[in-house]
Coordinates of C-alpha atoms in Angstrom, one line a residue:
M15 CA 72.6 109.3 63.0
D16 CA 75.1 110.3 60.7
G17 CA 72.8 112.6 58.6
L18 CA 72.7 115.1 61.9
L19 CA 76.1 115.4 61.7
T20 CA 78.2 117.5 58.9
E21 CA 80.9 116.7 56.6
E22 CA 83.3 118.1 59.4
H23 CA 82.0 116.4 62.2
L24 CA 82.2 112.8 60.1
L25 CA 86.0 113.8 59.2
I26 CA 86.9 114.7 62.9
R27 CA 85.2 111.3 63.6
Q28 CA 87.1 109.2 61.5
S29 CA 90.6 110.9 62.2
I30 CA 90.2 110.2 65.7
R31 CA 88.9 106.6 65.6
D32 CA 91.9 106.1 62.9
F33 CA 94.0 107.5 65.7
V34 CA 92.9 105.4 68.0
R35 CA 93.1 102.4 66.3
K36 CA 96.7 103.1 65.6
E37 CA 98.0 104.8 68.8
I38 CA 95.8 103.2 71.2
S39 CA 94.0 99.5 70.3
P40 CA 96.9 97.6 69.6
N41 CA 98.3 98.5 73.3
I42 CA 95.8 99.3 75.5
E43 CA 95.3 95.9 76.9
K44 CA 99.1 95.4 77.9
W45 CA 99.0 98.9 79.4
A46 CA 95.8 98.1 81.5
Q47 CA 97.4 94.8 82.5
D48 CA 100.6 96.5 83.5
A49 CA 98.8 99.5 85.2
H50 CA 100.7 101.6 82.9
F51 CA 100.4 105.0 81.8
P52 CA 102.3 105.6 78.5
S53 CA 103.3 109.2 78.8
E54 CA 103.9 109.8 75.3
I55 CA 100.3 109.4 74.3
V56 CA 100.3 113.1 75.9
R57 CA 102.1 114.5 73.1
K58 CA 100.1 112.5 70.4
F59 CA 96.9 113.4 72.1
G60 CA 98.6 117.4 71.5
D61 CA 99.4 116.8 68.2
V62 CA 95.9 115.0 66.7
G63 CA 93.9 118.1 68.3
A64 CA 92.3 116.1 71.2
F65 CA 93.3 118.9 74.0
G66 CA 91.1 121.8 74.3
P67 CA 89.3 121.5 70.7
T68 CA 86.6 124.1 71.5
I69 CA 89.3 126.3 72.9
P70 CA 90.2 129.2 70.2
T71 CA 93.2 128.6 67.9
E72 CA 94.8 131.8 68.7
Y73 CA 95.6 130.0 72.4
G74 CA 96.5 126.6 70.4
G75 CA 92.8 125.1 70.7
G76 CA 90.9 123.5 67.7
G77 CA 88.2 126.3 67.3
L78 CA 85.9 123.7 67.1
D79 CA 82.1 123.4 68.3
Y80 CA 80.6 121.2 71.1
I81 CA 79.7 118.2 68.7
S82 CA 83.2 117.9 67.4
Y83 CA 84.4 117.8 70.9
G84 CA 81.7 115.0 72.0
L85 CA 82.7 112.9 69.0
I86 CA 86.6 113.2 69.8
M87 CA 85.8 111.7 73.3
Q88 CA 83.5 109.2 72.1
E89 CA 85.9 107.9 70.0
I90 CA 88.9 108.3 72.3
E91 CA 86.5 106.3 74.9
R92 CA 86.2 103.4 72.5
G93 CA 89.7 103.1 72.8
D94 CA 89.7 103.3 76.8
S95 CA 88.1 105.3 79.3
G96 CA 91.2 106.2 81.1
M97 CA 92.4 107.4 77.7
R98 CA 89.6 109.7 77.3
S99 CA 90.0 110.8 80.9
T100 CA 93.3 112.3 80.2
A101 CA 92.1 114.1 77.2
S102 CA 88.8 115.7 78.9
V103 CA 90.6 116.7 82.1
Q104 CA 93.2 118.0 80.0
G105 CA 90.6 120.1 78.0
S106 CA 87.8 120.4 80.2
L107 CA 89.2 120.8 83.8
V108 CA 92.4 122.5 83.2
M109 CA 92.3 124.4 79.7
F110 CA 88.6 125.6 80.3
P111 CA 89.0 127.4 83.5
I112 CA 92.1 129.5 82.1
Y113 CA 90.5 130.5 79.1
A114 CA 87.4 131.3 80.8
Y115 CA 88.3 132.6 83.6
G116 CA 91.8 133.4 83.6
S117 CA 94.0 136.3 82.7
E118 CA 95.3 137.0 79.1
E119 CA 98.9 136.6 80.5
Q120 CA 97.7 133.1 81.8
R121 CA 96.1 132.5 78.8
K122 CA 99.5 133.2 76.7
K123 CA 101.4 131.2 79.2
Y124 CA 99.7 127.8 79.6
L125 CA 97.1 127.4 77.0
P126 CA 99.8 126.6 74.1
K127 CA 101.8 124.2 76.2
L128 CA 98.5 122.3 77.1
A129 CA 97.3 122.2 73.8
S130 CA 100.4 120.9 72.2
G131 CA 100.8 118.5 75.2
E132 CA 104.0 120.0 75.9
W133 CA 102.7 120.1 79.6
L134 CA 100.2 117.8 80.9
G135 CA 97.2 119.4 83.7
C136 CA 95.3 117.8 86.4
F137 CA 92.3 119.5 88.4
G138 CA 92.2 119.5 92.3
L139 CA 88.7 119.5 93.4
T140 CA 87.8 116.4 95.2
E141 CA 89.5 116.1 98.6
P142 CA 89.7 112.9 101.3
D143 CA 86.9 114.0 103.1
H144 CA 84.7 116.0 100.5
G145 CA 83.7 114.2 97.4
S146 CA 79.9 114.8 96.8
N147 CA 80.2 118.0 98.8
P148 CA 82.9 120.2 97.4
G149 CA 81.8 123.1 98.9
G150 CA 82.7 121.3 102.1
M151 CA 86.5 121.7 101.2
T152 CA 89.4 122.5 103.8
T153 CA 91.9 123.2 101.3
K154 CA 92.9 126.9 101.9
I155 CA 94.9 130.1 100.5
E156 CA 95.9 133.0 102.9
D157 CA 96.8 136.0 101.5
K158 CA 100.5 136.8 102.9
G159 CA 101.0 140.4 101.3
D160 CA 103.2 139.4 98.2
Y161 CA 101.8 135.9 97.7
Y162 CA 99.4 133.1 99.1
L163 CA 100.1 130.2 100.9
L164 CA 98.7 127.1 100.3
N165 CA 97.7 124.1 102.5
G166 CA 95.8 121.2 101.8
A167 CA 95.1 118.2 100.1
K168 CA 93.4 116.9 96.9
L169 CA 92.4 113.1 96.4
W170 CA 91.5 111.1 93.1
I171 CA 93.3 113.3 91.0
S172 CA 93.6 112.1 87.4
N173 CA 97.2 113.3 85.4
S174 CA 98.4 114.6 88.7
P175 CA 101.7 112.2 88.9
E176 CA 102.4 113.5 85.3
A177 CA 101.1 117.0 85.5
Q178 CA 103.0 120.1 84.9
V179 CA 100.4 122.2 86.2
A180 CA 97.3 122.0 88.5
V181 CA 94.0 124.3 88.8
V182 CA 93.4 123.7 92.2
W183 CA 90.1 125.2 94.2
A184 CA 91.0 126.3 97.3
K185 CA 89.0 128.8 100.3
D186 CA 90.7 132.2 100.6
D187 CA 90.5 134.4 103.9
N188 CA 86.6 134.8 103.5
G189 CA 85.7 131.8 103.1
R190 CA 85.1 132.0 99.2
I191 CA 86.4 129.3 96.8
R192 CA 89.2 130.7 94.5
G193 CA 90.7 128.9 91.4
V194 CA 94.9 128.6 91.7
I195 CA 97.2 127.7 89.4
V196 CA 100.0 125.2 90.9
E197 CA 103.3 124.4 88.9
R198 CA 105.3 121.5 89.3
G199 CA 108.6 122.3 91.4
M200 CA 106.9 124.9 93.4
E201 CA 108.2 123.7 97.3
G202 CA 105.6 121.9 99.1
F203 CA 103.8 121.1 96.2
S204 CA 103.7 116.9 95.5
T205 CA 101.8 114.8 93.6
P206 CA 101.7 111.2 95.4
E207 CA 100.6 108.0 93.2
I208 CA 97.6 105.8 93.9
H209 CA 98.4 102.2 93.1
N210 CA 96.4 98.9 93.4
K211 CA 93.4 100.2 90.9
W212 CA 91.1 97.8 89.2
S213 CA 89.7 100.6 87.2
L214 CA 91.3 103.0 85.1
R215 CA 94.8 101.5 85.0
A216 CA 95.9 102.9 81.9
S217 CA 95.5 106.4 83.4
C218 CA 97.8 107.9 86.1
T219 CA 95.8 108.7 89.4
G220 CA 96.9 110.7 92.6
E221 CA 97.0 113.2 95.1
L222 CA 98.1 116.9 95.2
V223 CA 99.5 117.7 98.4
F224 CA 100.1 121.0 99.7
E225 CA 102.3 122.0 102.8
D226 CA 102.8 125.8 102.9
V227 CA 103.3 126.6 98.7
K228 CA 103.7 129.7 98.0
I229 CA 101.7 130.9 95.5
P230 CA 102.4 134.1 93.1
K231 CA 99.1 136.6 93.3
E232 CA 99.7 136.5 89.3
N233 CA 98.5 132.7 89.7
I234 CA 95.1 133.4 91.2
L235 CA 92.7 132.8 88.4
P236 CA 90.9 136.6 88.4
N237 CA 87.7 136.1 87.0
I238 CA 85.8 133.8 89.0
D239 CA 85.5 133.0 92.5
G240 CA 82.4 131.0 94.4
L241 CA 81.6 127.4 93.8
K242 CA 80.4 128.3 90.4
G243 CA 84.0 128.2 89.1
P244 CA 84.6 124.7 89.5
L245 CA 80.9 123.4 88.5
S246 CA 80.8 125.0 85.7
C247 CA 84.3 123.2 84.4
L248 CA 82.6 119.9 85.7
D249 CA 79.5 120.5 83.5
S250 CA 82.1 121.0 80.7
A251 CA 83.8 117.6 81.5
R252 CA 80.5 115.9 82.2
F253 CA 79.5 117.0 78.7
G254 CA 82.4 115.2 77.7
I255 CA 81.8 111.9 79.4
A256 CA 78.3 111.8 78.2
W257 CA 79.5 111.4 75.0
G258 CA 82.7 109.2 75.8
A259 CA 80.8 106.5 77.6
I260 CA 79.0 106.0 74.5
G261 CA 82.3 105.1 72.6
A262 CA 82.8 102.1 75.3
A263 CA 79.4 100.8 75.0
I264 CA 80.2 101.1 71.1
D265 CA 83.6 99.1 71.4
C266 CA 81.7 96.5 73.7
Y267 CA 78.7 95.8 71.2
E268 CA 80.8 95.9 68.3
S269 CA 82.8 92.7 70.0
A270 CA 80.0 91.3 71.1
L271 CA 78.5 91.5 67.5
K272 CA 81.4 90.4 65.9
Y273 CA 81.6 87.1 68.7
S274 CA 78.1 86.2 68.3
L275 CA 78.8 85.5 64.9
E276 CA 81.9 83.6 64.8
R277 CA 81.2 81.8 68.0
T278 CA 79.2 78.2 66.8
Q279 CA 77.0 76.2 69.4
F280 CA 74.2 73.7 68.5
G281 CA 75.6 73.8 64.8
K282 CA 74.9 77.6 64.2
P283 CA 76.4 80.8 65.3
I284 CA 75.1 81.9 68.6
G285 CA 73.9 85.2 66.9
G286 CA 71.7 83.2 65.4
F287 CA 69.7 82.4 68.6
Q288 CA 66.9 84.7 69.8
L289 CA 68.5 85.6 73.4
Q290 CA 71.3 86.3 71.9
Q291 CA 69.8 88.7 69.2
K292 CA 67.8 90.3 71.8
K293 CA 70.5 91.0 73.8
L294 CA 72.4 92.9 70.6
A295 CA 69.1 94.6 69.6
E296 CA 68.5 96.2 72.8
M297 CA 72.3 97.4 73.0
L298 CA 71.8 99.0 69.6
T299 CA 68.5 100.7 70.7
E300 CA 70.0 102.3 73.8
I301 CA 73.3 103.1 72.3
T302 CA 71.4 105.2 69.5
K303 CA 68.9 106.8 72.1
A304 CA 71.9 108.0 74.2
Q305 CA 73.8 109.6 71.1
L306 CA 70.6 111.4 70.0
M307 CA 70.5 112.7 73.6
A308 CA 74.1 113.6 73.2
W309 CA 73.7 115.2 69.9
R310 CA 70.8 116.8 71.0
L311 CA 72.7 118.5 74.2
G312 CA 75.6 119.5 71.9
T313 CA 73.3 121.7 69.6
L314 CA 71.9 123.1 73.0
K315 CA 75.7 123.6 73.9
N316 CA 76.8 125.2 71.0
E317 CA 73.6 127.4 71.4
G318 CA 74.5 128.2 75.0
K319 CA 71.5 127.2 76.2
A320 CA 72.6 123.6 78.0
T321 CA 71.9 123.6 81.5
S322 CA 73.6 121.9 84.1
A323 CA 70.6 119.5 84.8
Q324 CA 70.5 118.4 81.3
I325 CA 74.1 117.7 81.2
S326 CA 73.9 115.8 84.2
M327 CA 70.9 113.6 82.8
A328 CA 73.0 113.0 79.7
K329 CA 76.2 112.0 81.9
R330 CA 73.9 109.5 83.9
N331 CA 72.1 108.1 81.4
S332 CA 75.2 107.2 79.0
V333 CA 77.3 105.8 81.7
D334 CA 74.3 103.7 83.2
M335 CA 73.6 102.5 79.6
A336 CA 77.2 101.9 78.9
L337 CA 77.9 99.4 81.7
H338 CA 74.6 97.7 80.9
V339 CA 76.0 97.3 77.6
A340 CA 79.2 96.1 78.8
R341 CA 77.6 93.5 81.1
E342 CA 75.7 92.2 78.2
A343 CA 78.2 92.1 76.1
R344 CA 80.0 90.2 78.9
Q345 CA 77.1 87.5 78.8
I346 CA 77.4 87.1 75.2
H347 CA 81.4 86.6 75.2
G348 CA 80.6 83.9 77.8
G349 CA 83.8 82.9 79.4
M350 CA 85.9 84.6 77.0
G351 CA 84.7 88.0 78.2
I352 CA 86.5 87.9 81.4
T353 CA 89.5 87.6 79.5
G354 CA 92.3 90.3 78.0
E355 CA 91.8 89.0 74.6
Y356 CA 88.3 91.1 74.4
P357 CA 88.1 94.5 76.0
I358 CA 84.8 94.2 77.6
M359 CA 86.1 93.9 81.2
R360 CA 88.4 96.5 80.7
H361 CA 85.5 98.7 80.0
M362 CA 83.3 97.0 82.7
M363 CA 85.8 98.2 85.4
N364 CA 86.7 101.4 83.9
L365 CA 83.0 102.6 83.7
E366 CA 82.8 101.5 87.7
S367 CA 85.0 104.8 88.0
V368 CA 83.1 106.6 85.5
I369 CA 79.7 106.4 87.2
T370 CA 81.0 107.7 90.0
Y371 CA 83.4 110.5 89.4
E372 CA 82.5 114.2 88.1
G373 CA 79.5 113.4 90.0
T374 CA 77.9 110.1 91.2
H375 CA 75.0 108.1 89.6
D376 CA 72.5 109.0 92.5
I377 CA 73.7 112.8 92.8
H378 CA 73.2 113.1 89.1
L379 CA 69.7 111.4 89.4
L380 CA 68.9 114.0 92.6
I381 CA 70.1 116.8 90.5
T382 CA 67.4 115.7 88.0
G383 CA 65.1 115.5 90.9
A384 CA 65.6 119.0 92.1
D385 CA 65.1 120.1 88.5
I386 CA 61.7 118.8 88.2
T387 CA 60.3 119.5 91.9
G388 CA 62.8 122.6 92.8
I389 CA 63.6 120.7 96.2
Q390 CA 67.2 119.6 96.7
A391 CA 67.1 116.1 98.2
F392 CA 70.9 116.2 98.9
K393 CA 71.2 119.0 101.3

């Protein structure tokens, strides 16, 4: 699909690809095996422009279009889904709401530090008892006159153990959902880390716990209330996932192709056998179809026309495709496919999280169903 991309798109893709090959690919298997989040990567992501690439340059962002953003996510996830999660959470779930719904003071205070990687951010929506139904959240903010008091907890929060700032969604005294900027060091705010993950092992994941946290009134996002706020952030992040998962699929496909030409059985490379060629041909076909859907979605997003339902369709399709490609690639690798000598099992385990987070596979299917019929099946 290179003919559909501009010279700037191709340059951006190549620069991020080179960055991933230098900074992530040589280390990612060890990071994943050791369940190690490389905190030094945050500054490097900032330096290469991976944080908030669509945010205007005056706030430290890249001022790029959405296809550029998608390509950046694709190339980072070719390296690892957890690394892409770090970048997409920062840009789509932290920087985006501050830019779109924050005050000018909030933009100037937080966005440049987040864009440069000086600060890492996280996004607090999912709760222990409220995942697919975020509107049922119980985290609340109470107006105490000079400040708000925040109480509650969030779960499965990427970046939280390392984050300096969190964009948190909570219900106010009227039951309306509001966005709150919480900073590391506020009394009563803690971020316990989640251990023993079999997926996204190079990403840090944790909780957000609020026990009578005093929130200054200037830390409330002034320009949004209701569930529309967090859901619009998720639209932005899901768009990135629609591109990112394709990157994981590409890495699995390329590894399988290379292996099939090197591995000899019955006197010839296994890539010469019909069933292996069938797998490879179908992988490449599905990857290309997903890329074309993502590209079309990017053009719609650039024009301000992309709908939430279209984004859901693309997110679900890309991740489902990537998981299928990973499983076929594992078969081509045979027994070697389960080892850390190849990226297949790491991608496969990562994608088991990606297919669930920011809208599960089934919920996105039902969003498409509701778009078709006008009837919401999940209520």
